[in-house]
Short mmCIF file of C-alpha atoms (C1' of nucleotides) in Angstrom, two decimals:
data_model
loop_
_atom_site.label_atom_id
_atom_site.label_comp_id
_atom_site.label_asym_id
_atom_site.label_seq_id
_atom_site.Cartn_x
_atom_site.Cartn_y
_atom_site.Cartn_z
CA MET S 1 44.67 -65.11 -6.15
CA SER S 2 45.94 -61.80 -6.22
CA LYS S 3 48.97 -60.89 -4.86
CA LYS S 4 47.95 -57.67 -3.39
CA ARG S 5 45.14 -59.78 -1.45
CA GLN S 6 47.39 -62.35 -0.27
CA GLN S 7 49.79 -59.47 1.06
CA LEU S 8 46.84 -58.00 3.19
CA ILE S 9 45.98 -61.56 4.29
CA ASP S 10 49.84 -62.24 5.43
CA THR S 11 49.88 -58.72 7.19
CA ALA S 12 46.80 -59.12 8.83
CA LEU S 13 47.24 -62.76 10.11
CA GLN S 14 50.53 -61.88 11.74
CA LEU S 15 49.49 -58.74 13.35
CA PHE S 16 45.93 -60.00 14.42
CA TYR S 17 47.18 -63.31 15.70
CA GLN S 18 49.98 -61.52 17.95
CA ARG S 19 48.08 -58.29 19.46
CA GLY S 20 44.06 -59.54 18.84
CA ILE S 21 41.92 -58.62 16.36
CA ASN S 22 39.63 -56.07 18.09
CA SER S 23 43.11 -54.55 19.11
CA VAL S 24 44.34 -54.12 15.39
CA GLY S 25 42.73 -51.53 13.00
CA ILE S 26 42.46 -51.38 9.34
CA ASN S 27 44.85 -48.18 8.93
CA GLU S 28 47.47 -50.23 10.75
CA ILE S 29 47.17 -53.26 8.24
CA LEU S 30 47.32 -50.63 5.34
CA ALA S 31 50.33 -48.95 6.55
CA VAL S 32 52.41 -52.54 7.54
CA SER S 33 51.43 -53.94 4.47
CA GLY S 34 52.13 -50.95 2.09
CA VAL S 35 48.59 -51.57 0.15
CA ALA S 36 46.02 -48.69 -0.31
CA LYS S 37 42.64 -48.53 1.40
CA LYS S 38 40.68 -48.77 -1.62
CA THR S 39 42.41 -51.81 -2.62
CA LEU S 40 41.49 -53.61 0.49
CA TYR S 41 38.12 -52.63 0.09
CA ASN S 42 38.23 -53.94 -3.53
CA HIS S 43 39.21 -57.42 -2.40
CA PHE S 44 36.83 -57.60 0.95
CA THR S 45 33.73 -55.58 1.65
CA SER S 46 34.58 -55.28 5.39
CA LYS S 47 37.02 -55.99 8.25
CA GLU S 48 34.95 -59.15 9.11
CA GLU S 49 35.66 -60.75 5.59
CA LEU S 50 39.50 -59.82 6.03
CA VAL S 51 39.16 -61.54 9.15
CA LEU S 52 37.66 -64.58 8.10
CA ALA S 53 39.82 -64.79 5.37
CA THR S 54 43.17 -64.76 8.05
CA LEU S 55 41.37 -67.62 9.72
CA LYS S 56 41.29 -69.43 6.67
CA GLN S 57 44.94 -69.15 6.24
CA ARG S 58 45.74 -69.85 9.42
CA ASN S 59 43.78 -72.95 9.51
CA ASP S 60 45.25 -73.68 6.28
CA ASN S 61 49.13 -73.08 7.70
CA PHE S 62 48.31 -75.22 10.92
CA ILE S 63 46.53 -78.41 8.88
CA THR S 64 49.71 -78.23 6.97
CA TRP S 65 52.17 -77.91 9.63
CA LEU S 66 50.23 -80.77 11.59
CA ASP S 67 49.97 -83.38 8.71
CA MET S 68 53.65 -82.79 8.27
CA SER S 69 54.56 -83.48 12.00
CA LEU S 70 52.63 -86.55 11.97
CA LYS S 71 53.55 -87.90 8.64
CA GLU S 72 55.34 -91.47 8.95
CA THR S 73 53.95 -92.76 12.07
CA ASN S 74 53.41 -96.62 12.54
CA SER S 75 51.54 -96.56 16.13
CA ASP S 76 49.11 -94.95 18.14
CA ILE S 77 51.98 -93.71 20.57
CA GLU S 78 53.97 -92.60 17.95
CA VAL S 79 51.18 -90.46 16.84
CA VAL S 80 50.97 -89.08 20.54
CA ASN S 81 54.54 -88.57 20.56
CA LYS S 82 54.89 -86.80 17.73
CA LEU S 83 51.53 -84.71 18.35
CA PHE S 84 52.99 -83.16 21.56
CA ASN S 85 56.55 -82.70 20.49
CA GLY S 86 54.88 -80.93 17.84
CA LEU S 87 53.23 -78.80 20.15
CA PHE S 88 56.03 -78.19 22.50
CA ALA S 89 58.02 -77.05 19.32
CA TRP S 90 55.12 -74.78 18.47
CA PHE S 91 54.93 -73.20 22.17
CA SER S 92 58.88 -72.83 22.19
CA ASN S 93 58.55 -70.96 18.99
CA SER S 94 60.63 -73.92 16.99
CA ALA S 95 57.84 -74.22 14.64
CA ILE S 96 58.48 -71.39 12.11
CA GLU S 97 55.64 -72.14 10.06
CA LEU S 98 53.17 -71.31 12.79
CA GLY S 99 55.06 -67.72 13.88
CA ASN S 100 55.63 -66.67 17.47
CA PHE S 101 53.54 -68.59 19.96
CA ARG S 102 50.67 -66.69 21.32
CA GLY S 103 48.08 -69.41 22.14
CA CYS S 104 45.82 -70.94 19.76
CA PHE S 105 44.61 -68.00 17.10
CA PHE S 106 41.26 -69.88 17.28
CA ILE S 107 40.54 -69.90 20.98
CA ASN S 108 41.87 -66.42 21.13
CA THR S 109 39.41 -65.44 18.27
CA SER S 110 36.38 -67.02 20.01
CA ALA S 111 37.14 -65.22 23.27
CA GLU S 112 36.93 -61.72 21.09
CA PHE S 113 33.59 -62.51 19.34
CA SER S 114 30.51 -63.48 22.02
CA ASP S 115 28.10 -64.62 19.44
CA PRO S 116 28.38 -68.04 19.01
CA THR S 117 26.13 -68.23 15.70
CA SER S 118 28.70 -65.77 13.80
CA ASN S 119 30.61 -66.78 10.90
CA ILE S 120 33.83 -66.27 12.81
CA SER S 121 32.86 -68.59 15.85
CA GLN S 122 31.35 -70.97 13.61
CA TYR S 123 34.85 -71.03 11.92
CA CYS S 124 36.56 -71.43 14.88
CA ARG S 125 34.84 -74.54 15.78
CA ASP S 126 35.23 -75.94 12.41
CA HIS S 127 38.95 -75.63 12.86
CA LYS S 128 39.44 -77.71 15.85
CA LEU S 129 36.73 -80.41 14.01
CA GLN S 130 39.20 -80.58 11.07
CA VAL S 131 42.37 -80.94 13.58
CA ARG S 132 40.30 -83.63 15.13
CA GLN S 133 39.67 -85.44 11.91
CA LEU S 134 43.23 -85.27 10.72
CA ILE S 135 44.27 -86.64 14.28
CA ALA S 136 42.25 -89.55 13.72
CA GLN S 137 43.44 -90.55 10.30
CA TYR S 138 46.66 -91.14 11.87
CA LEU S 139 45.08 -93.51 14.64
CA SER S 140 45.35 -96.97 13.84
CA GLN S 141 41.64 -97.79 14.18
CA SER S 142 38.37 -95.57 15.11
CA ASN S 143 39.27 -95.37 18.42
CA THR S 144 37.22 -92.59 19.83
CA GLU S 145 38.13 -92.91 23.45
CA LEU S 146 41.75 -92.01 22.74
CA LEU S 147 40.59 -89.60 20.17
CA ASP S 148 38.79 -87.84 22.73
CA THR S 149 41.73 -87.94 25.31
CA ILE S 150 44.27 -86.92 22.88
CA CYS S 151 42.28 -83.67 21.92
CA VAL S 152 41.12 -82.66 25.62
CA LEU S 153 45.13 -82.98 26.78
CA LYS S 154 46.04 -80.96 23.28
CA GLU S 155 43.47 -78.07 24.37
CA GLY S 156 44.72 -78.00 27.86
CA ALA S 157 48.26 -78.26 27.07
CA ILE S 158 47.75 -75.17 24.43
CA SER S 159 45.71 -72.97 27.33
CA MET S 160 48.23 -74.01 29.88
CA ALA S 161 51.32 -72.95 27.67
CA TYR S 162 49.30 -69.71 26.79
CA VAL S 163 47.95 -68.52 29.70
CA ASN S 164 49.83 -70.07 32.87
CA HIS S 165 53.33 -69.76 30.60
CA ASP S 166 53.62 -73.47 31.34
CA LEU S 167 55.37 -75.49 28.61
CA SER S 168 55.82 -78.70 30.69
CA MET S 169 52.34 -79.98 29.51
CA PRO S 170 53.21 -81.88 26.46
CA ALA S 171 55.60 -84.11 27.82
CA LYS S 172 53.37 -84.68 30.88
CA CYS S 173 50.70 -85.60 28.12
CA ILE S 174 52.69 -88.20 26.52
CA LYS S 175 53.20 -90.11 29.73
CA ILE S 176 49.65 -89.80 30.57
CA VAL S 177 48.85 -91.40 27.16
CA GLU S 178 51.39 -94.05 27.90
CA LYS S 179 49.77 -95.00 30.96
CA LEU S 180 46.64 -95.34 29.54
CA LEU S 181 47.45 -97.63 26.49
CA MET I 1 33.56 -50.79 50.35
CA SER I 2 30.90 -47.99 48.79
CA LYS I 3 27.77 -49.33 47.19
CA LYS I 4 28.18 -47.68 43.92
CA ARG I 5 31.66 -49.33 43.73
CA GLN I 6 30.27 -52.58 44.04
CA GLN I 7 27.35 -51.96 41.57
CA LEU I 8 29.94 -50.84 38.82
CA ILE I 9 31.95 -54.08 39.39
CA ASP I 10 29.17 -56.02 39.23
CA THR I 11 27.82 -54.56 36.17
CA ALA I 12 31.27 -54.44 34.54
CA LEU I 13 31.78 -57.88 35.41
CA GLN I 14 28.61 -59.10 33.82
CA LEU I 15 29.35 -57.14 30.53
CA PHE I 16 32.95 -57.78 30.25
CA TYR I 17 32.55 -61.63 30.82
CA GLN I 18 29.45 -61.87 28.27
CA ARG I 19 30.73 -59.98 25.44
CA GLY I 20 34.44 -59.46 26.32
CA ILE I 21 36.19 -56.45 28.05
CA ASN I 22 37.38 -54.52 24.44
CA SER I 23 33.75 -54.96 23.11
CA VAL I 24 32.41 -53.11 26.31
CA GLY I 25 32.82 -49.48 26.63
CA ILE I 26 32.83 -47.23 29.68
CA ASN I 27 29.48 -45.36 28.78
CA GLU I 28 27.67 -48.64 28.17
CA ILE I 29 28.67 -49.61 32.01
CA LEU I 30 27.45 -46.41 33.12
CA ALA I 31 24.15 -46.86 31.27
CA VAL I 32 23.21 -50.15 32.77
CA SER I 33 24.49 -49.36 36.38
CA GLY I 34 23.16 -46.20 36.22
CA VAL I 35 25.93 -44.49 38.06
CA ALA I 36 27.41 -41.11 36.67
CA LYS I 37 30.69 -41.08 34.86
CA LYS I 38 32.15 -38.88 37.49
CA THR I 39 31.19 -41.67 40.18
CA LEU I 40 33.13 -44.03 38.37
CA TYR I 41 36.55 -42.08 38.03
CA ASN I 42 36.06 -41.18 41.88
CA HIS I 43 36.38 -45.09 42.38
CA PHE I 44 38.63 -45.94 39.58
CA THR I 45 41.42 -43.92 37.80
CA SER I 46 40.92 -45.93 34.30
CA LYS I 47 39.19 -48.84 32.63
CA GLU I 48 42.27 -50.69 33.55
CA GLU I 49 41.72 -50.08 37.07
CA LEU I 50 37.88 -51.32 36.94
CA VAL I 51 38.81 -54.11 34.91
CA LEU I 52 41.44 -55.63 37.53
CA ALA I 53 38.54 -55.07 39.99
CA THR I 54 36.35 -57.39 38.17
CA LEU I 55 39.23 -60.13 37.66
CA LYS I 56 39.60 -60.07 41.42
CA GLN I 57 35.62 -60.16 41.84
CA ARG I 58 35.25 -63.22 39.27
CA ASN I 59 38.64 -64.92 41.08
CA ASP I 60 36.68 -64.71 44.53
CA ASN I 61 33.37 -66.00 42.84
CA PHE I 62 34.88 -68.58 41.17
CA ILE I 63 37.18 -69.87 44.16
CA THR I 64 34.10 -69.95 46.49
CA TRP I 65 32.17 -71.56 44.30
CA LEU I 66 34.98 -74.22 43.38
CA ASP I 67 35.83 -74.42 47.27
CA MET I 68 32.05 -74.97 48.03
CA SER I 69 31.89 -77.85 45.28
CA LEU I 70 34.62 -79.93 46.39
CA LYS I 71 33.51 -79.78 50.35
CA GLU I 72 33.53 -83.01 51.95
CA THR I 73 35.42 -84.99 49.88
CA ASN I 74 36.98 -88.44 51.38
CA SER I 75 39.20 -89.65 48.66
CA ASP I 76 41.20 -88.34 45.50
CA ILE I 77 38.63 -90.01 43.22
CA GLU I 78 35.97 -87.97 44.95
CA VAL I 79 37.70 -84.63 44.38
CA VAL I 80 38.14 -85.69 40.79
CA ASN I 81 34.48 -86.43 40.49
CA LYS I 82 33.32 -83.30 42.09
CA LEU I 83 35.58 -81.16 40.32
CA PHE I 84 34.43 -82.38 37.09
CA ASN I 85 30.66 -82.90 37.99
CA GLY I 86 31.34 -79.14 38.98
CA LEU I 87 32.56 -78.16 35.87
CA PHE I 88 29.72 -79.89 33.92
CA ALA I 89 27.28 -78.17 35.95
CA TRP I 90 29.13 -74.64 35.14
CA PHE I 91 29.04 -75.12 31.15
CA SER I 92 25.13 -76.04 31.41
CA ASN I 93 24.53 -73.24 33.16
CA SER I 94 23.43 -74.71 36.42
CA ALA I 95 26.18 -72.95 38.62
CA ILE I 96 24.14 -69.66 38.89
CA GLU I 97 26.89 -67.94 41.37
CA LEU I 98 28.98 -68.13 37.77
CA GLY I 99 26.83 -66.59 35.66
CA ASN I 100 26.05 -67.69 31.69
CA PHE I 101 28.75 -70.10 30.69
CA ARG I 102 31.18 -68.03 28.07
CA GLY I 103 34.34 -69.89 28.55
CA CYS I 104 36.96 -68.66 31.10
CA PHE I 105 37.04 -65.23 31.95
CA PHE I 106 40.67 -65.49 32.42
CA ILE I 107 41.32 -67.28 29.54
CA ASN I 108 39.48 -65.04 27.01
CA THR I 109 40.70 -61.80 28.91
CA SER I 110 44.35 -63.13 28.26
CA ALA I 111 43.32 -63.59 24.70
CA GLU I 112 42.12 -59.93 24.44
CA PHE I 113 45.46 -58.35 26.23
CA SER I 114 48.67 -59.51 24.52
CA ASP I 115 51.13 -57.97 26.83
CA PRO I 116 51.99 -60.78 29.01
CA THR I 117 53.66 -58.74 31.39
CA SER I 118 50.69 -56.61 31.66
CA ASN I 119 48.72 -56.52 35.26
CA ILE I 120 45.95 -57.98 33.90
CA SER I 121 47.75 -60.99 31.96
CA GLN I 122 49.41 -61.74 35.38
CA TYR I 123 46.36 -61.73 37.31
CA CYS I 124 45.02 -64.19 34.74
CA ARG I 125 47.83 -66.40 35.61
CA ASP I 126 47.64 -66.02 39.15
CA HIS I 127 44.13 -67.18 39.09
CA LYS I 128 45.02 -70.40 37.49
CA LEU I 129 47.45 -70.76 40.13
CA GLN I 130 45.16 -70.12 42.77
CA VAL I 131 42.62 -72.64 41.51
CA ARG I 132 45.60 -75.13 41.32
CA GLN I 133 46.58 -74.67 44.88
CA LEU I 134 42.76 -74.97 46.06
CA ILE I 135 42.56 -78.36 44.13
CA ALA I 136 45.84 -79.77 45.55
CA GLN I 137 44.71 -78.70 49.22
CA TYR I 138 41.67 -81.32 48.74
CA LEU I 139 44.03 -84.27 47.49
CA SER I 140 45.07 -87.00 50.06
CA GLN I 141 48.75 -86.29 49.53
CA SER I 142 51.20 -83.77 47.59
CA ASN I 143 50.77 -85.39 44.63
CA THR I 144 52.02 -83.51 41.71
CA GLU I 145 51.44 -85.69 38.68
CA LEU I 146 47.70 -86.39 39.44
CA LEU I 147 47.62 -82.67 40.13
CA ASP I 148 49.19 -81.77 36.82
CA THR I 149 46.83 -84.41 34.95
CA ILE I 150 43.74 -82.97 36.67
CA CYS I 151 44.64 -79.33 35.78
CA VAL I 152 45.32 -80.09 32.09
CA LEU I 153 42.25 -81.73 31.99
CA LYS I 154 40.52 -79.07 33.53
CA GLU I 155 41.91 -76.46 31.04
CA GLY I 156 40.86 -78.63 28.21
CA ALA I 157 37.67 -79.45 29.27
CA ILE I 158 36.60 -75.57 29.60
CA SER I 159 38.28 -74.44 26.16
CA MET I 160 36.28 -77.59 24.52
CA ALA I 161 33.01 -76.58 26.32
CA TYR I 162 33.16 -73.03 25.10
CA VAL I 163 34.97 -73.25 21.62
CA ASN I 164 33.83 -76.69 20.26
CA HIS I 165 30.54 -76.28 22.29
CA ASP I 166 31.21 -80.05 23.52
CA LEU I 167 29.91 -80.55 26.89
CA SER I 168 30.83 -84.01 27.16
CA MET I 169 33.97 -83.87 28.54
CA PRO I 170 33.79 -83.75 32.16
CA ALA I 171 32.73 -87.00 31.98
CA LYS I 172 35.19 -88.33 29.81
CA CYS I 173 37.94 -86.89 32.17
CA ILE I 174 36.80 -88.47 35.19
CA LYS I 175 37.16 -91.96 33.59
CA ILE I 176 40.26 -90.91 32.44
CA VAL I 177 41.60 -90.34 35.63
CA GLU I 178 39.47 -93.23 37.09
CA LYS I 179 41.75 -95.57 34.65
CA LEU I 180 45.07 -93.81 36.14
CA LEU I 181 44.07 -94.55 39.73
"C1'" DC Z 1 23.30 -23.49 59.52
"C1'" DT Z 2 26.70 -24.42 56.96
"C1'" DG Z 3 30.70 -26.45 54.86
"C1'" DT Z 4 32.00 -31.29 53.19
"C1'" DT Z 5 31.51 -35.30 50.82
"C1'" DG Z 6 29.71 -38.37 47.01
"C1'" DG Z 7 26.76 -38.14 44.09
"C1'" DT Z 8 23.94 -36.82 39.34
"C1'" DA Z 9 23.37 -35.20 34.59
"C1'" DG Z 10 25.43 -34.09 30.47
"C1'" DA Z 11 28.51 -31.37 27.62
"C1'" DC Z 12 32.94 -31.48 25.61
"C1'" DC Z 13 37.85 -33.22 23.98
"C1'" DG Z 14 41.06 -35.17 21.22
"C1'" DC Z 15 41.60 -39.61 19.16
"C1'" DT Z 16 40.51 -43.92 16.62
"C1'" DC Z 17 37.85 -46.82 14.35
"C1'" DA Z 18 35.55 -48.72 9.93
"C1'" DG Z 19 34.34 -47.48 5.61
"C1'" DT Z 20 33.64 -44.05 1.37
"C1'" DA Z 21 34.87 -40.58 -2.01
"C1'" DT Z 22 37.63 -38.18 -5.16
"C1'" DA Z 23 41.61 -37.75 -8.39
"C1'" DC Z 24 45.13 -39.45 -10.06
"C1'" DT Z 25 48.69 -43.28 -12.08
"C1'" DT Z 26 50.00 -47.58 -13.15
"C1'" DT Z 27 49.55 -52.26 -15.29
"C1'" DT Z 28 47.41 -55.61 -18.17
"C1'" DG Z 29 44.81 -58.09 -22.00
"C1'" DT Z 30 43.87 -57.63 -26.92
"C1'" DA P 1 48.63 -49.21 -28.82
"C1'" DC P 2 45.24 -48.24 -25.79
"C1'" DA P 3 40.85 -49.08 -22.93
"C1'" DA P 4 39.69 -51.44 -18.95
"C1'" DA P 5 41.19 -52.78 -14.49
"C1'" DA P 6 43.40 -52.42 -10.46
"C1'" DG P 7 46.11 -49.75 -7.59
"C1'" DT P 8 47.93 -45.39 -5.06
"C1'" DA P 9 47.48 -41.42 -1.71
"C1'" DT P 10 44.50 -38.86 0.97
"C1'" DA P 11 40.66 -36.45 2.53
"C1'" DC P 12 36.53 -37.63 4.36
"C1'" DT P 13 32.38 -39.16 7.56
"C1'" DG P 14 29.85 -40.29 11.54
"C1'" DA P 15 29.98 -42.98 15.53
"C1'" DG P 16 32.24 -44.35 19.70
"C1'" DC P 17 36.01 -44.72 22.56
"C1'" DG P 18 38.44 -43.25 27.66
"C1'" DG P 19 38.50 -39.45 30.06
"C1'" DT P 20 37.80 -34.28 31.95
"C1'" DC P 21 34.74 -30.72 33.47
"C1'" DT P 22 31.36 -27.90 35.23
"C1'" DA P 23 27.06 -27.22 37.48
"C1'" DC P 24 24.18 -28.48 40.14
"C1'" DC P 25 22.11 -31.58 44.25
"C1'" DA P 26 21.43 -33.92 48.82
"C1'" DA P 27 23.00 -36.14 53.06
"C1'" DC P 28 25.04 -35.16 56.85
"C1'" DA P 29 28.56 -33.91 60.72
"C1'" DG P 30 30.08 -30.26 63.61
#
DNA sequence: CTGTTGGTAGACCGCTCAGTATACTTTTGT
DNA sequence: ACAAAAGTATACTGAGCGGTCTACCAACAG
């Protein structure tokens, strides 16, 4: 992997996540990263290809962070606790690996790209599936009902943290799952 | 209210919701609505003002639809049933008043406009508050815990319907609340 | 009958966009 | 040591953007 290529991905991810993909132009990414335009088009054939690379990078970062957050859990309720405490840390900018919170990059990107069959929209869907499967790995047995509950609460908590500016949901989600178990 | 003004709002809402605000130009709205550019700038001083008018229109449509959906409920569980069955109808394009489902217009718009202090982002937040208060009105007593639960499940169900293409969540949310009551 | 109001049609402005082209320099593998 | 590969800097293209402007038209009220 080229160093310049990685510079471009890091800069683009930062700008895309903080301001939205359609609000950030190629020229700004070049100015901030200090890379020449020809170098960018040497590594990526189009803006879309760069976008896909940033989605992959963010997915890797997120999965790594989540995997770390869920490590060493001995019960389902502990998984739930670590998951939602992790989300709260993310929302309140205490998870430095994930950057300044501006919602879920994949939800935001899905909102910007309306064609559900595009590579970009499909990748966003795939990311959500990967997160679901990672959570499933940490639950004691294959419990689809609990898994569904956790996932829908997680998506709700993310959405309300970003749109409503309500950071209280992770704590409430833990209480909800406690009652259900 | 002028007829031309309403034509512009209706056309803009349709295009903005289906494709995203930053992906739809003024000229396209004019071409589709059949209105002259000067007429648009006679009614709205800028694109942003037109965007705010479409948000208000969508909010009115949504609140009206939800109010209709929740009418004549005699218990909290009935409210929950009608709410999530209503959401399922929306997701599966059976709520014609809400148009072809492409997620929540306010979540999508928040994703596109990154400044949380902008009028647009603030209106999106306000919409969510209005929906919450409408649901609260239909619950038998002031039950913040139940209200929070319903709201977080609702946001999760909307997000998963759009991003994950998973329409099964409304039914699962009903079961979750049933267990909790 | 005429002046105001609100509309149409479309040219135009300055700017930004994604992407290409040119000419030169640096790095690197053998 | 030197050719090939990779990077820099920058000008440019064609298209689209939001927004302004001019000129003309139709309806209607005094």
